[in-house]
Every structure is written in C-alpha cells, then in structure tokens.
XYZ file of C-alpha atoms in Angstrom:
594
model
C 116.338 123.331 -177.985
C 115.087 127.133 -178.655
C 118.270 128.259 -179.802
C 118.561 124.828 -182.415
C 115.317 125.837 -183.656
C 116.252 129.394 -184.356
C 119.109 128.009 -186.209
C 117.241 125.631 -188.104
C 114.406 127.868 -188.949
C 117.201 130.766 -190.000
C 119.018 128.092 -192.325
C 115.293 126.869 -193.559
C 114.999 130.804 -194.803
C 118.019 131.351 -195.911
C 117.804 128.293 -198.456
C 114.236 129.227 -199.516
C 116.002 132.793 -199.880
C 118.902 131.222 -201.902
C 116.181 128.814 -203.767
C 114.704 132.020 -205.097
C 117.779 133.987 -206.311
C 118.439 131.292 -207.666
C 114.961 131.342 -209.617
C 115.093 135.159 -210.431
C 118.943 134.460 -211.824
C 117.973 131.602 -213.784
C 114.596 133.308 -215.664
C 116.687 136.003 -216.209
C 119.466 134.668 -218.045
C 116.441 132.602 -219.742
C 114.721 135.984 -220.837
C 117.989 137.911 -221.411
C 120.133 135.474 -223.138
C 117.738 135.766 -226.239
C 118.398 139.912 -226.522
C 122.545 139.332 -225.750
C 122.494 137.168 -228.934
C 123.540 138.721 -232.232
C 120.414 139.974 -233.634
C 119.239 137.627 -236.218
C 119.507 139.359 -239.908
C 117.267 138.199 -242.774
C 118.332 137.166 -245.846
C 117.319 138.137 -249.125
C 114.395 136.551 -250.945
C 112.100 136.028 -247.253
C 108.819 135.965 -246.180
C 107.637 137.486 -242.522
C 106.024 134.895 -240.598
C 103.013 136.271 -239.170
C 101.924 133.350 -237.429
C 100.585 135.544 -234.086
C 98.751 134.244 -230.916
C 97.415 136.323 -228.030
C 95.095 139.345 -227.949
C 96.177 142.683 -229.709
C 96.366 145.653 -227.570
C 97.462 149.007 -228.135
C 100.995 148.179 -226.359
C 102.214 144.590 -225.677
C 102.120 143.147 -221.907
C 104.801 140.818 -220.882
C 103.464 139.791 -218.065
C 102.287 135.816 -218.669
C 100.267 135.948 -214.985
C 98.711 139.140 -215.787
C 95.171 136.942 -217.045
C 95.192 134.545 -213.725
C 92.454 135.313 -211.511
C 89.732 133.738 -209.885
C 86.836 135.223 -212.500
C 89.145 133.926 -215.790
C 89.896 130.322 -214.223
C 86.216 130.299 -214.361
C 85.580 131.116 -217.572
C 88.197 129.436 -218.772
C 90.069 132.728 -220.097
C 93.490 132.261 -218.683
C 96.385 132.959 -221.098
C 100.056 132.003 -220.451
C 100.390 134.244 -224.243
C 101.895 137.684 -223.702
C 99.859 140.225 -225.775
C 100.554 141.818 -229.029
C 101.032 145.530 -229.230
C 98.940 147.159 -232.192
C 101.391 149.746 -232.459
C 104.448 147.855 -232.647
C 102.648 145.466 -234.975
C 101.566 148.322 -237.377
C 105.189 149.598 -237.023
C 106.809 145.988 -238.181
C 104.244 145.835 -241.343
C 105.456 149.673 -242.449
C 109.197 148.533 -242.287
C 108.569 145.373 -244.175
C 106.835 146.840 -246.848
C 110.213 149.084 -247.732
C 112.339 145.925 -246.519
C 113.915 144.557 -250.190
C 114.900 141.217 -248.172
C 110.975 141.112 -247.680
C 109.728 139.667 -250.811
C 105.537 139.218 -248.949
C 103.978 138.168 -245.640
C 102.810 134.469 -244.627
C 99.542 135.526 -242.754
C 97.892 133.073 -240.065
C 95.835 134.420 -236.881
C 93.451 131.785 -235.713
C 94.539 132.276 -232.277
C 94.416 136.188 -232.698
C 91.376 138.266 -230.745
C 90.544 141.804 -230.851
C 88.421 143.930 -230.551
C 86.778 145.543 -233.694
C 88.467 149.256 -233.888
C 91.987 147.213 -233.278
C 90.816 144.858 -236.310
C 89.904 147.602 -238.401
C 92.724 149.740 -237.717
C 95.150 146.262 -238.523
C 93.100 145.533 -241.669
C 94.238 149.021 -242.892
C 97.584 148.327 -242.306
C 98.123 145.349 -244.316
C 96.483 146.800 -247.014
C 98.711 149.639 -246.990
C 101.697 147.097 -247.120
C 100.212 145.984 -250.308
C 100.685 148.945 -252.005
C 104.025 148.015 -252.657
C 103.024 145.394 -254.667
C 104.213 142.309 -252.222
C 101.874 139.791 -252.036
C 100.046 138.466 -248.928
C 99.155 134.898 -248.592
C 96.747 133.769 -245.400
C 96.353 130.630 -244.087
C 93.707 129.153 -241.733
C 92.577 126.010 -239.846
C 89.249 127.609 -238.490
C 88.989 131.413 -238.827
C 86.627 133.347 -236.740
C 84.547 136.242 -237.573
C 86.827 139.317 -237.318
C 89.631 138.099 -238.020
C 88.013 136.628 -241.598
C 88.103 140.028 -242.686
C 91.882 140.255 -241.735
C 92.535 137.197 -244.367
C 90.428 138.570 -247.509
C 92.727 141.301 -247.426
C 95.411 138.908 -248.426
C 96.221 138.268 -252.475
C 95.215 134.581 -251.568
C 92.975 133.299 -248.259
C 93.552 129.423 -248.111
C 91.884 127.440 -246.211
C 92.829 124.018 -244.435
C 90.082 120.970 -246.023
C 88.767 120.177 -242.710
C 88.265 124.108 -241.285
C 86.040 126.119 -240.154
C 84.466 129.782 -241.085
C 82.379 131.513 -238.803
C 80.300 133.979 -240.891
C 76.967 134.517 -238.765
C 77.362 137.985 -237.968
C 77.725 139.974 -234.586
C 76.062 139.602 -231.165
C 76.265 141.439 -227.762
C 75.029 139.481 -224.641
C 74.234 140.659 -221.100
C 74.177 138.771 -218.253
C 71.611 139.965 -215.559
C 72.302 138.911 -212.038
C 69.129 140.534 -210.637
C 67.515 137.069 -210.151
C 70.286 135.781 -208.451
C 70.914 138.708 -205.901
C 67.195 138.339 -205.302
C 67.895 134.707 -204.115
C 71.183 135.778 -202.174
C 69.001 138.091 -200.302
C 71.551 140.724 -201.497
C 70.010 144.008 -202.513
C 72.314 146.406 -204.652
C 71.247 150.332 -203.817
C 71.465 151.779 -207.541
C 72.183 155.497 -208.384
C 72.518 156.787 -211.817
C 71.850 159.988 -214.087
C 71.643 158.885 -218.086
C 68.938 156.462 -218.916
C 71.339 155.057 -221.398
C 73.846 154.467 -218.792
C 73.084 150.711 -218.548
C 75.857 149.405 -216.388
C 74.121 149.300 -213.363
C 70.496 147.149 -215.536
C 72.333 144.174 -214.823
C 71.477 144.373 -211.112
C 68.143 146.266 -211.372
C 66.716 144.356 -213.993
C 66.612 141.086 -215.792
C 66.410 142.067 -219.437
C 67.596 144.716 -221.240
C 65.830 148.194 -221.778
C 64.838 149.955 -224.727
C 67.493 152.479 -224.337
C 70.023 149.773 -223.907
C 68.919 147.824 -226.912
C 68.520 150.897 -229.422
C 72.355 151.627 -228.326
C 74.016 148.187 -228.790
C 71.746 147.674 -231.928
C 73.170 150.486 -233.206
C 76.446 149.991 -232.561
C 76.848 146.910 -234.448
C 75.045 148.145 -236.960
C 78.025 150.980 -237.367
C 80.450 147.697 -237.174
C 78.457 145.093 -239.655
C 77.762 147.867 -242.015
C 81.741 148.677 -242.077
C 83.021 144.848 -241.749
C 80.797 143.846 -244.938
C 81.875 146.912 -246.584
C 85.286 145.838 -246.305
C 85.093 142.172 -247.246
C 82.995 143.038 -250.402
C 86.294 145.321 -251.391
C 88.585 142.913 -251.194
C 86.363 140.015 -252.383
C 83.980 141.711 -254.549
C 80.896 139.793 -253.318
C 78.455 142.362 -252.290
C 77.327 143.450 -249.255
C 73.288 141.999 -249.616
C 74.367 138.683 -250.739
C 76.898 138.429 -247.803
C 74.266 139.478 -245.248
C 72.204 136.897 -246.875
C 74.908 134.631 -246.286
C 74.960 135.589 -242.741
C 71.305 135.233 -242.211
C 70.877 131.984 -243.442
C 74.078 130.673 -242.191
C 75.568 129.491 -245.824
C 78.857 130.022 -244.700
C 79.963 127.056 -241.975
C 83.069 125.832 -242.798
C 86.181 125.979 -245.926
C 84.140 124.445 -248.512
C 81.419 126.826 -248.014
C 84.192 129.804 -247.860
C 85.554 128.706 -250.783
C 81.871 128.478 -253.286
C 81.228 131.614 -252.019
C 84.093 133.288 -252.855
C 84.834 134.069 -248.873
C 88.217 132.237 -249.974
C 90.870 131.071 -252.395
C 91.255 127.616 -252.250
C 91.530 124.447 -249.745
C 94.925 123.854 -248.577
C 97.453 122.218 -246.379
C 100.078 125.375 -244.546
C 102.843 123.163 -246.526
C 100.860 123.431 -249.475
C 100.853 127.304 -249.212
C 104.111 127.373 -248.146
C 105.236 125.380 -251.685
C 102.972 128.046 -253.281
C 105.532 131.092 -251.992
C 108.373 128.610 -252.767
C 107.296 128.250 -256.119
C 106.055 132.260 -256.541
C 109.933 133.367 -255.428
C 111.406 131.068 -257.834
C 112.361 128.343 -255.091
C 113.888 125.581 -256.018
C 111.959 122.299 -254.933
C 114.951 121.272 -253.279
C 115.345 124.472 -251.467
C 113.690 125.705 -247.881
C 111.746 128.426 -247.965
C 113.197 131.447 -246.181
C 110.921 132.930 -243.547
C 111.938 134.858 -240.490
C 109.473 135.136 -237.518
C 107.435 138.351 -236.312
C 108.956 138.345 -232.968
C 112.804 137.704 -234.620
C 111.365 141.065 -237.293
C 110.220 143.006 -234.430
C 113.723 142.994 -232.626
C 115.583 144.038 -236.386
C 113.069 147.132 -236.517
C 113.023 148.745 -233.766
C 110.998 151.764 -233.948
C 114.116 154.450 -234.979
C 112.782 157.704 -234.159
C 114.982 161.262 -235.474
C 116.418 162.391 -232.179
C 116.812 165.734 -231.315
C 117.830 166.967 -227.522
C 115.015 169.176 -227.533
C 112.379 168.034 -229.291
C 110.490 164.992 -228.035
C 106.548 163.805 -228.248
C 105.392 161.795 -225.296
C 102.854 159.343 -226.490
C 101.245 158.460 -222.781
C 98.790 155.176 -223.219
C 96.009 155.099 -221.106
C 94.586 151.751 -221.342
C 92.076 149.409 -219.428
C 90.108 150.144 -216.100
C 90.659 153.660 -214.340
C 90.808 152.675 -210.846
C 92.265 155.003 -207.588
C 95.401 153.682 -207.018
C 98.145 152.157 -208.814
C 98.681 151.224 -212.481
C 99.400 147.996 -214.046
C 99.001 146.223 -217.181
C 96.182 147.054 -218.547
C 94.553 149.203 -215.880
C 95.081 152.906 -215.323
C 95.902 154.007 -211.846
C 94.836 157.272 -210.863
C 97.732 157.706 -208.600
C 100.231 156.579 -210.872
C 98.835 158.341 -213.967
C 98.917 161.786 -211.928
C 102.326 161.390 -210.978
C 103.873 160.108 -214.449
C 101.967 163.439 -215.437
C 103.136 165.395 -213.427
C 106.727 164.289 -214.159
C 106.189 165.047 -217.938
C 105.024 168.563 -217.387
C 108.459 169.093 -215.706
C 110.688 167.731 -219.146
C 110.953 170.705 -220.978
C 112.318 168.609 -223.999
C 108.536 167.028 -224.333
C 107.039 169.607 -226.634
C 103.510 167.935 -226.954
C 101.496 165.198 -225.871
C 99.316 162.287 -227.672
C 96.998 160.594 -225.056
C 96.254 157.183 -226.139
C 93.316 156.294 -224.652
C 91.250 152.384 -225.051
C 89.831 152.954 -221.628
C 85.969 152.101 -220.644
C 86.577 154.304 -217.770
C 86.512 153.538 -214.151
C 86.755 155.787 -210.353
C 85.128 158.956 -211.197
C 87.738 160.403 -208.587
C 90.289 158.995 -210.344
C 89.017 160.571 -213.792
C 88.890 163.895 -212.226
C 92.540 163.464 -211.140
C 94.245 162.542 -214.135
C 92.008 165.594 -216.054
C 93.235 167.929 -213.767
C 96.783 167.014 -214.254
C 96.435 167.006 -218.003
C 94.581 170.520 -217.671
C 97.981 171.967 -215.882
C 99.889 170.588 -218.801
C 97.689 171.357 -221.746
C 98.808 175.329 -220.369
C 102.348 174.680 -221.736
C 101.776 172.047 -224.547
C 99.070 170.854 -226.581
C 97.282 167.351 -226.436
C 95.993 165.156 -228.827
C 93.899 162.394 -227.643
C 94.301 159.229 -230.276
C 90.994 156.742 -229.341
C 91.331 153.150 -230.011
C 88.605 150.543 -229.860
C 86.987 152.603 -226.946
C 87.576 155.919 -224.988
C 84.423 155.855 -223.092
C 82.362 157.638 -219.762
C 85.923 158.430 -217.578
C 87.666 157.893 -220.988
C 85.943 160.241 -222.340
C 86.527 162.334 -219.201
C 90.235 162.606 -219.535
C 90.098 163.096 -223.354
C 87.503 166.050 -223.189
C 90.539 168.413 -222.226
C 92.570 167.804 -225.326
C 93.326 169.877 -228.216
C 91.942 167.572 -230.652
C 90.458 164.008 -230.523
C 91.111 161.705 -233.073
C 88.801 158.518 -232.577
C 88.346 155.417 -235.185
C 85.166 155.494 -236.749
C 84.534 152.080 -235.107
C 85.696 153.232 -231.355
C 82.913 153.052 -228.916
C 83.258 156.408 -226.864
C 80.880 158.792 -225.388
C 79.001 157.342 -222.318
C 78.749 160.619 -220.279
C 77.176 159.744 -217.266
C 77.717 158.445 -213.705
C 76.779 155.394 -211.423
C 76.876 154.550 -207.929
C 76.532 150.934 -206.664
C 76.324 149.797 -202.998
C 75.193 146.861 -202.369
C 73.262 145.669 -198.882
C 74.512 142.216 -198.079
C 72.755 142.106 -194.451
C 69.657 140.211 -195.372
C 72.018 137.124 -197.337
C 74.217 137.420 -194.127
C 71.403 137.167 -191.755
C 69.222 134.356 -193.785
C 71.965 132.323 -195.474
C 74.810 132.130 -192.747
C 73.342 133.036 -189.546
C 75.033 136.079 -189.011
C 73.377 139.214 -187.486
C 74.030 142.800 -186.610
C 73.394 144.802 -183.600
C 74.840 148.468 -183.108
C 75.534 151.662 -180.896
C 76.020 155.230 -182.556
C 76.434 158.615 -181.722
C 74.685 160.082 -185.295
C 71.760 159.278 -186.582
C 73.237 157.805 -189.870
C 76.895 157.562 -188.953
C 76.910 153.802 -190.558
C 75.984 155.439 -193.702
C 77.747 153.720 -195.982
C 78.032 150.130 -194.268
C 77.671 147.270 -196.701
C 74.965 146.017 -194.121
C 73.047 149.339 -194.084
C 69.340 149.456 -194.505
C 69.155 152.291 -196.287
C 66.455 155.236 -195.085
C 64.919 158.062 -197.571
C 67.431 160.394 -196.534
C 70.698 158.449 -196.915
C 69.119 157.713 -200.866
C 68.715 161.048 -202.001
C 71.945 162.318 -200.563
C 73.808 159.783 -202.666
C 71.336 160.370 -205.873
C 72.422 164.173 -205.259
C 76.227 163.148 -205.079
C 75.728 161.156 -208.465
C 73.769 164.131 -210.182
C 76.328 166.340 -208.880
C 78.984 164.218 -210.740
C 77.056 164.615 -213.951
C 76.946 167.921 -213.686
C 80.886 168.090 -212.888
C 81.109 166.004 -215.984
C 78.739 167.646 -218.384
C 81.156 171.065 -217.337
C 84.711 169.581 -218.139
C 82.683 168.059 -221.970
C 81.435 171.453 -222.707
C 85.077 173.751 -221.596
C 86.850 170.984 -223.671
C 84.431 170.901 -226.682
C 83.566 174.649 -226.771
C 80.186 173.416 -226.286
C 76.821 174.979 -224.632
C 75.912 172.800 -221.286
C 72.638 172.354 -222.594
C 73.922 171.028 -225.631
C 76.491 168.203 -224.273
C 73.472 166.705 -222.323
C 71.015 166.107 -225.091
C 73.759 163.728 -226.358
C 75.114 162.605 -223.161
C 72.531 160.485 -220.543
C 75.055 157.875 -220.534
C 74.895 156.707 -224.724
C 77.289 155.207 -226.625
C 78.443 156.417 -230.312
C 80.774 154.954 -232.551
C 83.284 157.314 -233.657
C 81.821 158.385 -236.752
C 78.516 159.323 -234.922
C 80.654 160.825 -232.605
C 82.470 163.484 -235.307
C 78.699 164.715 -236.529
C 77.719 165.349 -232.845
C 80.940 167.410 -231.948
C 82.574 164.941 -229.477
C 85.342 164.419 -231.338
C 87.508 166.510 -234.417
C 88.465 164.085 -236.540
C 88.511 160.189 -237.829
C 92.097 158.327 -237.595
C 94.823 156.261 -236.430
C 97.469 156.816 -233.350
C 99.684 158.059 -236.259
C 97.720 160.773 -237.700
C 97.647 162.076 -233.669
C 101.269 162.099 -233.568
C 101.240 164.060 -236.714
C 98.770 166.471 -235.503
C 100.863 167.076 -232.106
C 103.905 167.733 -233.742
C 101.803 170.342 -236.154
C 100.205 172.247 -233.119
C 103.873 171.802 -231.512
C 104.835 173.676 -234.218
C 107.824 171.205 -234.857
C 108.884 168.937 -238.024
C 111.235 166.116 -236.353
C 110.917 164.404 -233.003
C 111.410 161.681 -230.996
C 108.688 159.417 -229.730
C 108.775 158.543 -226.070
C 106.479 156.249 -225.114
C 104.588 155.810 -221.366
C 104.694 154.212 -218.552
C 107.384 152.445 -219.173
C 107.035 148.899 -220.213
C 108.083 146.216 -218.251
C 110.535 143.432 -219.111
C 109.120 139.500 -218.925
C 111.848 139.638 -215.712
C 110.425 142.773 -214.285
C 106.845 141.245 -214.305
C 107.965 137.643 -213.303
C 110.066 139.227 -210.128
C 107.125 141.801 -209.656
C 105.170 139.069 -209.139
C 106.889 136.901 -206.863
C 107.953 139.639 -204.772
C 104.530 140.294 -203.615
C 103.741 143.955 -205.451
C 100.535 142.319 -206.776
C 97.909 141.078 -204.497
C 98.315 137.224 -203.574
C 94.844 137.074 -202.843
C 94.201 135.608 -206.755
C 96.855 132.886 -206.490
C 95.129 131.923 -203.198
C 91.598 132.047 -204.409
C 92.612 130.072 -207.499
C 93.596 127.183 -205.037
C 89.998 127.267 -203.396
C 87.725 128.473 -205.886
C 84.066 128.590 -204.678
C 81.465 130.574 -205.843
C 81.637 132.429 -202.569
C 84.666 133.479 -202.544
C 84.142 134.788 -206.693
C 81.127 136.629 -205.377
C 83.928 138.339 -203.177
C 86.639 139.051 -205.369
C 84.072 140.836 -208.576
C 82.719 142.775 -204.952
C 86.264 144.048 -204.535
C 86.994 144.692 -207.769
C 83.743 146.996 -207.784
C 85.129 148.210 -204.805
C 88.888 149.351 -206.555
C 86.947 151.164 -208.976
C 85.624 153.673 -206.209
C 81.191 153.981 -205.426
C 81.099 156.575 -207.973
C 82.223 155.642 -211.398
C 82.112 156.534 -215.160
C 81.916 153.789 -216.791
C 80.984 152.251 -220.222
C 77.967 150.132 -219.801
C 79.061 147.032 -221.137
C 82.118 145.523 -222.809
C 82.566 145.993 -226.137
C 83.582 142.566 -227.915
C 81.269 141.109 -229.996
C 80.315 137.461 -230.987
C-alpha cells in the first residue's frame, strides 16, 4: 500500500509538473508569437491610434499581477492593464512627428491616470509634435481632470453627446486612523524631526496640522496655477473665468465643455474618425488608415548611435525604497547597490542619469544606494532627472549628483526622518484574550517588541536615533548642494516644494525633462554620441508571468485575497511598514490629486 501511494503521489506531481510546462510553454508562445511576426509597417496617408489605458509611469511594467494585493482588492484598484512607459511614449510621439506615413494622431485617454509632473511633461510632448504642423484630433466619452488638459492641446477636443467633464479643480485627502487605533487598543510610538514631516499625523492625530495644510495648499496651488495656465494657451479662455468655472462648478458634462469653449464640438468616435477621413482626402468608400500605439511602438524602437566605448546608463529609480529586493515599481536597496556596483565596473558607461519618481522609503536603504552612487560619481558624473516626485530618501540618493534636473511640478524635498513602532499588546490583551508574561537577563532587552510598553528611556534613545538620522541627512544635502548645514535645515523639517520652489531654494540646478539630463550627462561626459542603456532590466510579460508562478514573489497576497478580513489587511499594511525598515524617509503623503 505505501509503496502504491508513493507511486501515485510521484505520478500526481509529475502531471501537475507537466500541467505547468505546459502553461509556461503555452503563454509563451502566446506572448512571443506576436514579436516573431513580421513587424507590421504603416502605410502612407495614417493616423497613430492613441487610444491608451493603464497608468503612465516613467518605464512600462509588464507584469498584469503586479496591482493584486489585499489593500487594492479593497479599494477596488486592481488592474489586469500593463502600464505605459512615459519615456517610451514621449519617444513614439518624436518619431511620428518626422514619420511622412504619419499624416496626425487620433487622441483618446479616458482610461489614462497620472500623476501631474507625468501629465505635464506628456502635454509638452504633444505639443511639440505639433510643431510640425500635423494635426491632433481628441476624442472623449467622459474626460477627467488632468487628462482634460491633455485633449485642449489637440487642434480639435470632441466630445461624445452623453459625456462627462470633470472641471472642479484639485483636492488632497488624508485619512487619519488615530480614532481607530484608539479603539483597537493599538498605540503607535511616533518619532520624528521636521514638523512638516506629516507622515506619521495620520496616527497621532485626527486632522491635519497647520504645517501640513500650508504645504499641500501650496502645492496645488503650484499645480492649478500651471494646469489653468496651460488650458487658457491652448483654449484662450482665461485663467479667472476658468477658476470661476471651477468654483461654481459650470463645467459638468460635454455640453457645458463645449459653451465654454473647454471643447470643439459633440461627437460620435465614428464621427471624428469621418472627420480625419474627410481632412486626408478619404474617399467615403475608403477605411481610414490607422495603426495602433503598441503596433508604432514596436516600428520605433528607440535607435540609439552606438559606439563600443561610449555608453550613458540611464538607471530608473522608481516607487518605494525598501531593504531588500527590487521589483516593479519599488526600489530594493540590495538590488540597487549591486546593479551599481556592476555599472561602476563597465568602463564603456561614461556617465550616469538617475531617474528618480521615488517618495522614498528604508532610511538604511537610502544610505546604501548613496554610498554606492558616491563611489561612482569619483569616476563619472551623475545627473539626477526628477519626475512627478523625488522626495525625503529620493531626495537622499539624488543629493550626490552633479546636477538635478526636476519638473517644475515634481514634488521633492521632504528632508526629514520618521520612526513608527507600534504597541499592539493592549488590542491583543483586550480584544483576543491573549497575554504576555516574560523572563530577561537586561533590563530592556525586549526593546523593540511589538508588545513593548515603552519606558522614558527606551523613547529618547529612539528620538536620538531619529535626530541622528536627520543630522546624517542634513550632511549628505549640504556635501551634495555645496550648502552651509545651517542653511539646508531652515528649508528642510520635512517640507515639500514643487520643483520650481525647489530651483530658488538651491535644491535643485535646473527645470526639465529626462532628455535635457541625458544631454547634460553626455556634456559633463565630455562626449557628443552615445548609446542609451537603460536599468534594471525590464522584464518580459513571460518573465513576470513565470516569476510569479514560480514563487519569487510572496504568495502571501494571493492567499489573503482568498480570505480577506479586515484583520488580516491590518496585517499585511503592518508588514509593508515593516519592509520599509523603523526608520524611514519618506514623503508624507501621496501625491495624486482629485
């Protein structure tokens, strides 16, 4: 009987074995038949099809699991939509515009989201492809806020009869938790240096603080003041009457876009499309030629000059900074030091541009990744390109550069430094029934024990620790900036600044795109051609799937998503915290706006 069993269990793996090679070969030739095909050419007399869902980030992630966790299945942010890379976007609109099979651009992002510096930085971009005198037609069932200014850049913004327009203006929200930890019985120990470092307010407080609200309010104020500015060029409505529009909410849906001059006309998309057929001299008969953005994408091909010697890494360093390993979207200390490390060694890189749309993270991690940057910046120079934010450990790793380039929209600065601990024995003792009892040989050797009730000493040990990390902080700012100490902290204490405010202070040299940073390196390089080499590494749509399946992520999400309680979410945001290391620089709150 045992020895039937071990054959039947061995046969039972072996055909969920096969069953899964069997997967992997199947997705693959799914995924890899579409790049064996003869690449798909486009004929003369075509519009590109910019019909685009997703969110736009500085590089496009394959990965379509890379959204499902327990926090997003709650709030219902779960994606199956791979992302879309600014840069390769931006890179498809600058070969179209010298394309002559190109003739204009078909423009619809409903489903589009980014965050404003990424909007801005796109809204330049098709206005530069207008300069060659193709035309731009949008096309919208229900366009939201940001990416309304995307569409007036267009010759002609239709609208569908029935659509929306949201024109209110822009809103940050914070959710304080205080209450509720005060009902868990769980108390959060709290250490901090900045009082504009308001990260931490949502579990000390339950509204926001002065220092909080003076910083968001004038952040969007940067951000409305630019976003109206915009819109009034390419409408010619002016910027009072479309505040005024804003404040008394004139502007609901396409009729209203269209009286106030927010939009062309009302349309049907086959409408529009019969207006390009009829613009190119179509025939009524005839269909209108139009070749998609991801069928464009694959004909351009970034095609850098290559040289043997000469190369530019462009390194991105987007999303959380956390201790250990990278993935999409979050910056792994570990990793990052070691990909580093590795480009120090290739003599043929001559300079670096550090992309950075990080809100920061592990302050050990931070420290890490600046000290491997420091050991290269000896041999070549660095240019830090910010995108929509480079903020508290993103700041961190940029202070080193050479230069820093930042949009005038990207939120960066945030120099300061939390702790957060959190004492879960009282909600463990009152809630479940569970108590503690101990032995120990030291006086506080369960120091930092999530069930810890914390004495005077223990609390100003860690406050020291934090202030000490300031300090560390305030020192790599002021080396990197050429700055006095005293200086860097009067505009540190953990605030915010757009990236305009941030040139007049000194934090960073100049306003810009990724592409004026790549110019810039290649200047202080001292070199005229090279080739762009972009890191990490992206991954393939295989190379996530299999990644995935073959259990190099964490399981724990797909499990949790099974058996989601509010528990067990409680746990997972605890461990996140937790991935991020006690000590962190951090941006104090997200940056999209509503």
């Amino acid at each position: 009987m045992k020895s039937f069993l071990k054959v039947f269990f061995a046969c039972l793996l072996a055909l969920g074995l096969s069953f899964f090679v069997l997967f992997v070969v199947l997705v693959g030739g799914i995924f890899s038949s579409g790049s064996s095909t003869k690449a798909t050419k486009v004929e003369a007399n075509s519009i590109l099809n910019l019909t685009l869902k997703g969110e736009i980030t500085d590089r496009a992630y394959n990965n379509p699991f890379r959204n499902a966790s327990a926090m997003s299945a709650l709030s219902g942010s779960i994606s199956q939509e791979p992302t879309i890379g600014l840069t390769e976007l931006k890179n498809v609109l600058k070969y179209a515009k010298q394309d002559d099979h190109i003739k204009g651009i078909y423009l619809n992002i409903d489903n589009v989201q980014g965050r404003p510096a990424t909007m801005f930085d796109l809204r330049d971009a098709l206005q530069d492809f207008k300069t060659s005198k193709k035309f731009i037609y949008a096309y919208s069932n229900s366009t939201p806020e940001l990416n309304l200014m995307l569409n007036t850049v267009a010759d002609k913004f239709f609208i569908n009869p029935l659509g929306d327009c949201e024109f209110d203006g822009f809103a940050m929200q914070m959710d304080y938790v205080k209450g509720l930890m005060d009902k868990l019985g769980v108390e959060y120990k709290v250490f901090y240096v900045g009082e504009y470092k308001s990260a931490t307010e949502m579990f000390r407080r339950k509204d926001m603080s002065p220092e909080d609200r003076l910083q968001r309010t004038e952040l969007l104020t940067d951000i409305s003041k630019d976003y109206l500015s915009n819109i009034e060029k390419t409408t010619n409505v002016p910027t009072d009457s479309l505040h005024y529009f804003q404040n008394n909410l004139m502007v609901m849906n396409a009729e209203d876009a269209v009286k106030h001059r927010l939009a062309t006309a009302l349309k049907y998309e086959d409408e529009v499309k019969d207006l390009m057929k009829e613009k190119l001299g179509y025939k009524k008969s005839e269909e209108l030629k139009m070749i998609t953005y991801n069928d464009y994408k694959e004909i351009v091909k970034i095609k850098n000059i290559k040289t043997k010697d000469n190369k530019i890494a462009v390194v991105y360093a987007e999303g959380e900074i956390n201790d250990s390993k990278s993935d999409d979207g979050v910056i792994g200390g570990e990793a990052y030091v070691k990909l580093l490390q590795k480009i120090e060694k290739d003599d043929a890189v001559k300079g670096i541009v550090l992309r950075v749309n990080s809100p920061g993270g592990s302050a050990f991690a931070s420290e890490q990744i600046y000290h491997a940057l420091q050991r290269i910046k000896v041999k070549k120079p660095i240019v830090v390109s910010m995108g929509d934010y480079a903020a508290s450990g993103g700041y961190y790793i940029s202070a080193i550069a050479d230069k820093i380039i930042a949009q005038p929209n990207t939120i960066t600065g945030s120099i300061g430094i939390f702790g957060l601990i959190p004492n879960i024995r009282k909600a463990l003792n009152d809630k479940v029934g569970v108590t503690f009892d101990e032995v120990k040989t030291a006086e506080h050797a369960n120091f930092f024990n999530l069930t810890n009730d914390w004495d005077e000493l223990e609390t100003s040990k860690v406050q020291q620790h934090v202030e000490k990390g300031y300090g560390v902080f305030l020192d790599r700012v002021a080396k990197g900036r050429k700055m006095d100490t005293a200086a860097v902290n009067k505009i540190a204490r953990g605030r915010v600044w757009t990236g305009q405010d941030a040139l007049k202070i000194g934090l960073v040299d100049e306003l810009g795109n990724l592409e004026l940073a790549i110019k810039e390196a290649k200047a202080l390089a001292k070199i005229k051609d090279a080739e762009l080499v972009e890191y990490p590494k992206s991954k393939s749509v295989m190379e996530s799937i299999v990644d995935e399946f073959m259990g190099k992520k964490d399981d724990t999400q797909s499990k949790m998503m099974k058996n989601l309680t509010p528990q067990l979410l409680y746990l997972k945001q605890l461990e996140r915290i937790q991935s991020l290391g006690i000590y962190q620089y951090r941006l104090p709150f997200d940056v999209k706006v509503n």
